[in-house]
Coordinates of C-alpha atoms in Angstrom, one line a residue:
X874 CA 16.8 17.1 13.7
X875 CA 19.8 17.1 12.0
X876 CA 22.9 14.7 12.9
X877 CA 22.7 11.3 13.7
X878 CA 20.2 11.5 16.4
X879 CA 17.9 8.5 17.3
X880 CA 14.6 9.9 16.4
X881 CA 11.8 8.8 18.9
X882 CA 8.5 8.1 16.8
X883 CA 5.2 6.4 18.3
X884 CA 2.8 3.7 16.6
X885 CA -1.1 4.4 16.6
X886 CA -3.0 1.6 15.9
X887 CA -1.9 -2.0 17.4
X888 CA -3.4 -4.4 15.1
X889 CA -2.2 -7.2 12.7
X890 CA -0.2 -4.8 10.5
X891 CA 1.6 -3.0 13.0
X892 CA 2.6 -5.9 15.5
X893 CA 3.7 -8.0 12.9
X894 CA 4.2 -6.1 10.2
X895 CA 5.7 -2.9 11.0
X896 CA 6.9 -3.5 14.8
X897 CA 9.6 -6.0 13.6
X898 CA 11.2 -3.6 11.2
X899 CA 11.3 -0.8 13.8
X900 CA 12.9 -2.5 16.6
X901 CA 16.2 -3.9 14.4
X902 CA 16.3 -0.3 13.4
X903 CA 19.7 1.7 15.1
X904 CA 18.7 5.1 14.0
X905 CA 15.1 5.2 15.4
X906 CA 13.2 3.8 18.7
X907 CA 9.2 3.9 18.7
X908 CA 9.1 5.1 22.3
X909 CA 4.9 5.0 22.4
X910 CA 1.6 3.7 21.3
X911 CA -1.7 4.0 21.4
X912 CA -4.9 2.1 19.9
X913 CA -8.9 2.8 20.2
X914 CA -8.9 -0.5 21.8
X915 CA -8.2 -0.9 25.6
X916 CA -7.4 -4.3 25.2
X917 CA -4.3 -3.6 22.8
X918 CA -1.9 -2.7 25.4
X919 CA -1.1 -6.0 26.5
X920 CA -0.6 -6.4 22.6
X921 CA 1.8 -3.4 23.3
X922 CA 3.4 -4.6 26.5
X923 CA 4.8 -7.5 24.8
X924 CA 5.7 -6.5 21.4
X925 CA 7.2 -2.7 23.0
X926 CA 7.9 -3.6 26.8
X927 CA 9.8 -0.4 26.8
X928 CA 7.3 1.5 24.9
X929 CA 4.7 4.5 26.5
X930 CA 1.0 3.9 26.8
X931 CA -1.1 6.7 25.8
X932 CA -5.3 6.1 26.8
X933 CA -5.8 8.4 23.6
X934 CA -4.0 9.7 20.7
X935 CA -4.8 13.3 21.7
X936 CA -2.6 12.2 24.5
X937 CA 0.0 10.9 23.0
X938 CA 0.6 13.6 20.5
X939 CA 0.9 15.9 23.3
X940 CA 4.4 14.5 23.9
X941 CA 7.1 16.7 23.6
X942 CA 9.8 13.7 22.6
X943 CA 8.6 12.7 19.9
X944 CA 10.1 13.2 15.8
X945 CA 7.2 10.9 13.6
X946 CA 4.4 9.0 14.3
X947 CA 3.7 5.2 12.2
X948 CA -0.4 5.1 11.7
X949 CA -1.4 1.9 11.6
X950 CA -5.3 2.4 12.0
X951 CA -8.2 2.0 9.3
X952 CA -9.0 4.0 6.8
X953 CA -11.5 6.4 7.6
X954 CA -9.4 7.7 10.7
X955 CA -6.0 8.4 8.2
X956 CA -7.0 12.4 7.2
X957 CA -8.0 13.1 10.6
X958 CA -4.8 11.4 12.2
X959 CA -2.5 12.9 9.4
X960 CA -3.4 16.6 10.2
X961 CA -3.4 16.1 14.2
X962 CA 0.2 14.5 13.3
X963 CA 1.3 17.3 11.0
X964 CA -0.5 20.0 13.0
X965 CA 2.3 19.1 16.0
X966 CA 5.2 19.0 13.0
X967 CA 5.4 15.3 13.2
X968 CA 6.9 13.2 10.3
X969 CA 4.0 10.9 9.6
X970 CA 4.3 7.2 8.1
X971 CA 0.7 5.9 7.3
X972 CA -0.4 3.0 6.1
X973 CA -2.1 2.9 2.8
X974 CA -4.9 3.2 1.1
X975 CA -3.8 7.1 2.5
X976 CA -6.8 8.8 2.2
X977 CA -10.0 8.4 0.0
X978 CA -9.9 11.7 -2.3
X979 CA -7.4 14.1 -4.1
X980 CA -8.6 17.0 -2.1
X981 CA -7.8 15.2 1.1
X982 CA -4.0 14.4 -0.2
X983 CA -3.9 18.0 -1.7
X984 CA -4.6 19.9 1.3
X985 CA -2.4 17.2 3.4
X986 CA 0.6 17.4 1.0
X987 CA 0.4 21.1 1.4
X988 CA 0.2 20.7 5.2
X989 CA 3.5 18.7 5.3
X990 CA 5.0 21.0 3.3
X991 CA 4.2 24.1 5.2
X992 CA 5.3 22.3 8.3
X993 CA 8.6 20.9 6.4
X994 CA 8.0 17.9 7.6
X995 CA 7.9 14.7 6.0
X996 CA 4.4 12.5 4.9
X997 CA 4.4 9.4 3.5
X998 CA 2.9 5.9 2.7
X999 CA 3.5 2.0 3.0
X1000 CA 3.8 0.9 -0.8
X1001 CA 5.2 -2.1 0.2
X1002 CA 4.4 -4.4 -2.5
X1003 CA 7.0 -2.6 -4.5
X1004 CA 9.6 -4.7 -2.1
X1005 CA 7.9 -7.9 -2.9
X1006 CA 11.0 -9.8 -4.5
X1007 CA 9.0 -11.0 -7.2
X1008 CA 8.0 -7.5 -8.1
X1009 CA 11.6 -6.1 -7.5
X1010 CA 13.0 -8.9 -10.1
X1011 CA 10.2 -8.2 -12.4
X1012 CA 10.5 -4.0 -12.0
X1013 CA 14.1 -4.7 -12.1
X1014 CA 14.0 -7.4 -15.5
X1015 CA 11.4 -4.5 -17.5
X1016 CA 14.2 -1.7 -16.2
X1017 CA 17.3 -3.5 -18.2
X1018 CA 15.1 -3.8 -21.1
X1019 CA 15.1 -7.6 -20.9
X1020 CA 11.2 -8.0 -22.5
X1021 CA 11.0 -4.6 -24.5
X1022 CA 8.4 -2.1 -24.1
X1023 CA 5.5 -3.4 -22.0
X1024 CA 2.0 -3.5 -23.8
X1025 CA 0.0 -5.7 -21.7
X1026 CA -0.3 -6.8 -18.4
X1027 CA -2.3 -9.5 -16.4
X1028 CA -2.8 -9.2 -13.2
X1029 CA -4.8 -11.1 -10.9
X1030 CA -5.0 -11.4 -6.6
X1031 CA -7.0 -14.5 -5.2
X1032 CA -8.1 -14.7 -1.9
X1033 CA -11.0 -16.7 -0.4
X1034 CA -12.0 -13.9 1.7
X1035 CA -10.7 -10.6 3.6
X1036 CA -8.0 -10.8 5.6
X1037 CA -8.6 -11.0 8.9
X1038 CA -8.6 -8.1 11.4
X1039 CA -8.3 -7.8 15.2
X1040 CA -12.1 -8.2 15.3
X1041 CA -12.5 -10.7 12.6
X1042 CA -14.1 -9.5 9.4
X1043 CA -13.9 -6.1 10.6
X1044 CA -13.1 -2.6 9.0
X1045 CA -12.6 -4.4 5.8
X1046 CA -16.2 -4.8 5.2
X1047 CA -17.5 -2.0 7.1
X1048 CA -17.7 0.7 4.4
X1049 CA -17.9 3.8 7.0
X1050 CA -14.4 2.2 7.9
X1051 CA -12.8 0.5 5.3
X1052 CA -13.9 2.8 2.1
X1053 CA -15.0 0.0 0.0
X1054 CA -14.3 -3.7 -0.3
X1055 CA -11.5 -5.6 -2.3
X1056 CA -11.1 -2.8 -4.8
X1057 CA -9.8 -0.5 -1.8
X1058 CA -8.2 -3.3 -0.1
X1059 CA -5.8 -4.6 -3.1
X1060 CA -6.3 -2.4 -5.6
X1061 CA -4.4 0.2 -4.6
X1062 CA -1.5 -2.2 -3.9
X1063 CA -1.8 -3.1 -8.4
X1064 CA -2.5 0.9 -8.9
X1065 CA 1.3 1.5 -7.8
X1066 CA 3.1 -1.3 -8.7
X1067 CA 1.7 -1.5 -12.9
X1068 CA 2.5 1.9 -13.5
X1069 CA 5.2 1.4 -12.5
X1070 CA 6.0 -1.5 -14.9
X1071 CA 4.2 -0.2 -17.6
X1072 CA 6.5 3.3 -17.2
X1073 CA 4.0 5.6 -17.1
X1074 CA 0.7 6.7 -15.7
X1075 CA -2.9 5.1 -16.8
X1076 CA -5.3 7.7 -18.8
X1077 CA -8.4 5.9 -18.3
X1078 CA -10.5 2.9 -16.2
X1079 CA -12.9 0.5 -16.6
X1080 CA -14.5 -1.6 -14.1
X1081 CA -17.4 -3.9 -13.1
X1082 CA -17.5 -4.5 -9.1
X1083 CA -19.9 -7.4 -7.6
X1084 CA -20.4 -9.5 -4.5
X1085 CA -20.0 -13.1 -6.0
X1086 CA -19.7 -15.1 -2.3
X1087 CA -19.3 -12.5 0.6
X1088 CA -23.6 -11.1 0.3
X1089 CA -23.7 -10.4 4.1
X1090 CA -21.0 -8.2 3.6
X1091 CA -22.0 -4.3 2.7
X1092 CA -19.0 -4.2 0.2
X1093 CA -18.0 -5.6 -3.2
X1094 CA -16.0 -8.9 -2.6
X1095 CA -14.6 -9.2 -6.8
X1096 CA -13.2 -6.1 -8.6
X1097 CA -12.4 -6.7 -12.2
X1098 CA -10.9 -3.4 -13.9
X1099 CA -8.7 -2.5 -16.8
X1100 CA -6.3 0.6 -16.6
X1101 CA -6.0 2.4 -20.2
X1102 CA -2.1 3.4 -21.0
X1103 CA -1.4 5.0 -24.0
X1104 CA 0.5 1.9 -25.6
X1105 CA -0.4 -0.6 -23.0
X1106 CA -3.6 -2.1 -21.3
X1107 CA -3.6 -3.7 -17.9
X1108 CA -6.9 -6.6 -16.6
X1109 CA -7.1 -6.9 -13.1
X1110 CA -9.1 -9.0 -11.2
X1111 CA -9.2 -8.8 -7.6
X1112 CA -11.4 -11.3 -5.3
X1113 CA -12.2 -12.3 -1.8
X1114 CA -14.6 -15.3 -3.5
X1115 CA -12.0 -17.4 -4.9
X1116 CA -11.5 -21.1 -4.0
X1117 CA -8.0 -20.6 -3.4
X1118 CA -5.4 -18.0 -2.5
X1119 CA -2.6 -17.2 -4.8
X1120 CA -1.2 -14.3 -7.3
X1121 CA -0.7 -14.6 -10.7
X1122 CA 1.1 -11.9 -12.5
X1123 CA 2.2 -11.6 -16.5
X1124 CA 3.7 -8.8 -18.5
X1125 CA 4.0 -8.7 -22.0
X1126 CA 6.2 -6.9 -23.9
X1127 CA 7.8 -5.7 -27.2
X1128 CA 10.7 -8.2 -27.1
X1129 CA 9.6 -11.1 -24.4
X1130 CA 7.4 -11.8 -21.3
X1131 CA 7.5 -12.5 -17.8
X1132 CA 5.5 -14.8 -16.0
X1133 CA 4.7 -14.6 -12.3
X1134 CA 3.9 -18.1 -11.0
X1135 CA 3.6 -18.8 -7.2
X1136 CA 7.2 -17.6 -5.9
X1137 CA 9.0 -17.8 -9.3
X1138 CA 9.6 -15.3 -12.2
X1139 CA 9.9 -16.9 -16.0
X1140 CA 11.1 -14.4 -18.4
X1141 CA 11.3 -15.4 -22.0
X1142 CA 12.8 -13.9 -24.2
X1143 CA 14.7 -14.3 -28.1
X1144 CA 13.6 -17.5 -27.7
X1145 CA 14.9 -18.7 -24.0
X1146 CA 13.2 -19.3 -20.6
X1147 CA 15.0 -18.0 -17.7
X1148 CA 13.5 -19.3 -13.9
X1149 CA 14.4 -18.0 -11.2
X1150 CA 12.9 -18.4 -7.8
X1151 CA 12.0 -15.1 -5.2
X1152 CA 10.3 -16.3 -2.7
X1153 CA 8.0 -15.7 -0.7
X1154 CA 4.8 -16.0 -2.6
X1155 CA 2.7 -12.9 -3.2
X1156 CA 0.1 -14.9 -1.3
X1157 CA 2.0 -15.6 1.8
X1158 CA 0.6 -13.7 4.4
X1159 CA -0.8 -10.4 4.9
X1160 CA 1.5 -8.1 7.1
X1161 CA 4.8 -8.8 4.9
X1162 CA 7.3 -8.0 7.8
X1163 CA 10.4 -8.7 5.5
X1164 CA 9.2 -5.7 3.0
X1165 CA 8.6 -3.6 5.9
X1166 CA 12.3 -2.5 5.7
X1167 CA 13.0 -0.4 2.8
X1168 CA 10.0 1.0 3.6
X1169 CA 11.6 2.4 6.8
X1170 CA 14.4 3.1 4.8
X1171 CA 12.4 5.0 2.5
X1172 CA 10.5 7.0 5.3
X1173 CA 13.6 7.9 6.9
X1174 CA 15.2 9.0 4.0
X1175 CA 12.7 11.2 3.8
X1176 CA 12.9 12.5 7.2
X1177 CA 16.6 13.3 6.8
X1178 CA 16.8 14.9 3.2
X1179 CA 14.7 18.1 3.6
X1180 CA 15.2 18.4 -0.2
X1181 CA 12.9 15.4 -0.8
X1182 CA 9.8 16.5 1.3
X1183 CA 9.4 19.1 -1.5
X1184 CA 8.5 16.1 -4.0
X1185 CA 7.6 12.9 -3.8
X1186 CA 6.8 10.2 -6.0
X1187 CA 5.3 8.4 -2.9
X1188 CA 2.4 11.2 -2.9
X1189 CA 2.4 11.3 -6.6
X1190 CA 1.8 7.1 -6.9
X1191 CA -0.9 7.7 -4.1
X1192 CA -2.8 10.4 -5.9
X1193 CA -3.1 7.5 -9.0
X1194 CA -4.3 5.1 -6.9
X1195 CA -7.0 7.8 -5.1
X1196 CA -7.9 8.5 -8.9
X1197 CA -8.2 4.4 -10.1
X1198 CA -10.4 3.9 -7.6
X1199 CA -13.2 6.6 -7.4
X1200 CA -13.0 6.4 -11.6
X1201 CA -13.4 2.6 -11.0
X1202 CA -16.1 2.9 -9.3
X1203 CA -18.0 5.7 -11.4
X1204 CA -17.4 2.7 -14.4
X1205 CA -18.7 0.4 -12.7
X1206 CA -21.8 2.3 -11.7
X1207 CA -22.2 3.1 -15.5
X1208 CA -21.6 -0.2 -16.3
X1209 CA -18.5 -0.6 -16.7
X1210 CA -18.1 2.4 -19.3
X1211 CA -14.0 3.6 -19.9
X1212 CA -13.8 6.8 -17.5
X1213 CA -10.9 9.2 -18.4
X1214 CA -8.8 10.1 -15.9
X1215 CA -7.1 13.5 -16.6
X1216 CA -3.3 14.4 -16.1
X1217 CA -4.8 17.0 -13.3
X1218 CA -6.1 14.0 -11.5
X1219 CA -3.4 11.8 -11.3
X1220 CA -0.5 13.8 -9.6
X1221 CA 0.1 15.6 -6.5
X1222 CA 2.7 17.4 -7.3
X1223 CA 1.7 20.5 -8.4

């Protein structure tokens, strides 16, 4: 696969993400074509015929795998189908891009990492919050040093309820399908993007999870959760019961602060206030074409280096957001009780 070859790569799963998230990134892309699709839905393909006219397809993925053109696929599908798509993917020495949350345990990404591997080809997922330009400025801002070492962060994501699905509520609030409810939804996007900011990994959770609003739905629609770090804390509240829909973001550090507000970042710091505007908002929207891009860049990166299948932080900031959760949820079970989480569980690199 070497040279500049086009690589040919195929799309499972045609909803809301993909067609308006994903599908505009691919196609202004010179160095790859998505040359098929499929979806468990029939009634996708006109969804297909119109956003890839020149696209393949395929009644079934077991179909479409069993091209012979093809270099990766892009998994676009709910949750509960990602392990079982992954392997069939990796089993046939695709590259496979997969929409998050990845999968729903360490053991899953441990014996999938080591699948890739084996296969040398290259697996991972859409962390695309980390292109948000408010969280590149503020990544970016903590990086240079501008606020000091970080020790706190507040962090919170409003929504007035899930968002919405080819089939209206949907997978979200199915938990055979979705996992869980707003703490799968959005908290793994917070679990890569504060450790991130904080500059290292959290040691320990602590969580409450309720249904405040949503009761007909079988999940928890409000998360609130605080990751340990060993000089920083980080309080999190995540909720589809909110009256309104925004972000809110704010960092503290050593020598200065940034506030998050709407679609502008206010550091201060020795004294001065610097604003400085990055839209869009957090809030805007759910399939966040305009990050979709680095993402691609970052897949195919990927693809092309064989050196940096061996590694990835990718896998690594997944496996901390696999561990966040299910400790999470254990606190919140014992009522909200710190639960460790060891260096062993927090790293897939190993």
């Amino acid at each position: 696969m070497g040279g500049t070859r086009r690589l040919r790569g195929a799309v499972i799963g045609l909803g809301n993400v993909a067609v308006n998230g994903h599908l505009p990134g691919w196609r202004e892309r010179a160095d790859c074509a998505i040359v098929a699709a499929t979806d468990a839905s029939p009634g996708r393909q006109d969804a297909c015929r119109s956003a890839l006219p020149e696209a393949r397809w395929h009644d079934s993925v077991e179909s479409l795998l069993a091209s012979d053109d093809l270099d990766f696929v892009d998994i676009c599908t709910p949750p509960s189908s990602h392990a079982g798509l992954i392997e069939a993917a990796l089993a046939r020495s695709l590259h496979v891009l997969c929409e998050k949350p990845l999968v729903g345990s360490l053991a899953e990404l441990d014996r999938l990492a080591a699948l890739a591997r084996a296969a040398g080809v290259a697996l991972h997922t859409v962390h695309n919050w980390h292109h948000a330009p408010l969280v590149r400025a503020t990544d970016a801002a903590i990086r240079a040093g501008r606020i000091g070492a970080v020790r706190e962060v507040v962090w919170q994501t409003l929504r007035t309820r899930p968002a919405v699905a080819a089939n209206g509520d949907g997978w979200r609030v199915d938990p055979e399908i979705g996992g869980g409810g707003v703490l799968t939804d959005h908290g793994w996007h917070v679990s890569y993007v504060i450790p991130r900011w904080v500059g290292v990994r959290p040691e320990a959770v602590s969580a409450r999870l309720e249904t405040r609003r949503h009761r007909r739905f079988a999940v928890e629609d409000t998360a609130t959760v605080r990751l340990h770090f060993p000089d920083a804390v980080a309080d999190i509240v995540l909720t589809w019961a909110a009256d309104i829909r925004e972000n809110h973001a704010r960092v503290i550090g050593t020598a200065g602060r940034i506030e998050i507000e709407d679609d502008t970042l206010v550091l201060t710091a020795h004294g001065r206030e610097e604003r400085r505007r990055c839209p869009p908002p957090l809030s805007d929207g759910s399939a966040h074409p305009d990050w979709f891009t680095a993402i691609a860049d970052e897949f195919m990166a990927r693809v092309r280096d064989r050196g940096a299948r061996e590694s990835s932080a990718n896998l690594d900031e997944a496996a901390v957001c696999i561990a966040v959760e299910h400790g999470a949820r254990e606190s919140s079970r014992g009522g909200g009780e710190r639960r460790a989480l060891s260096a062993g569980a927090v790293g897939c690199a190993r």
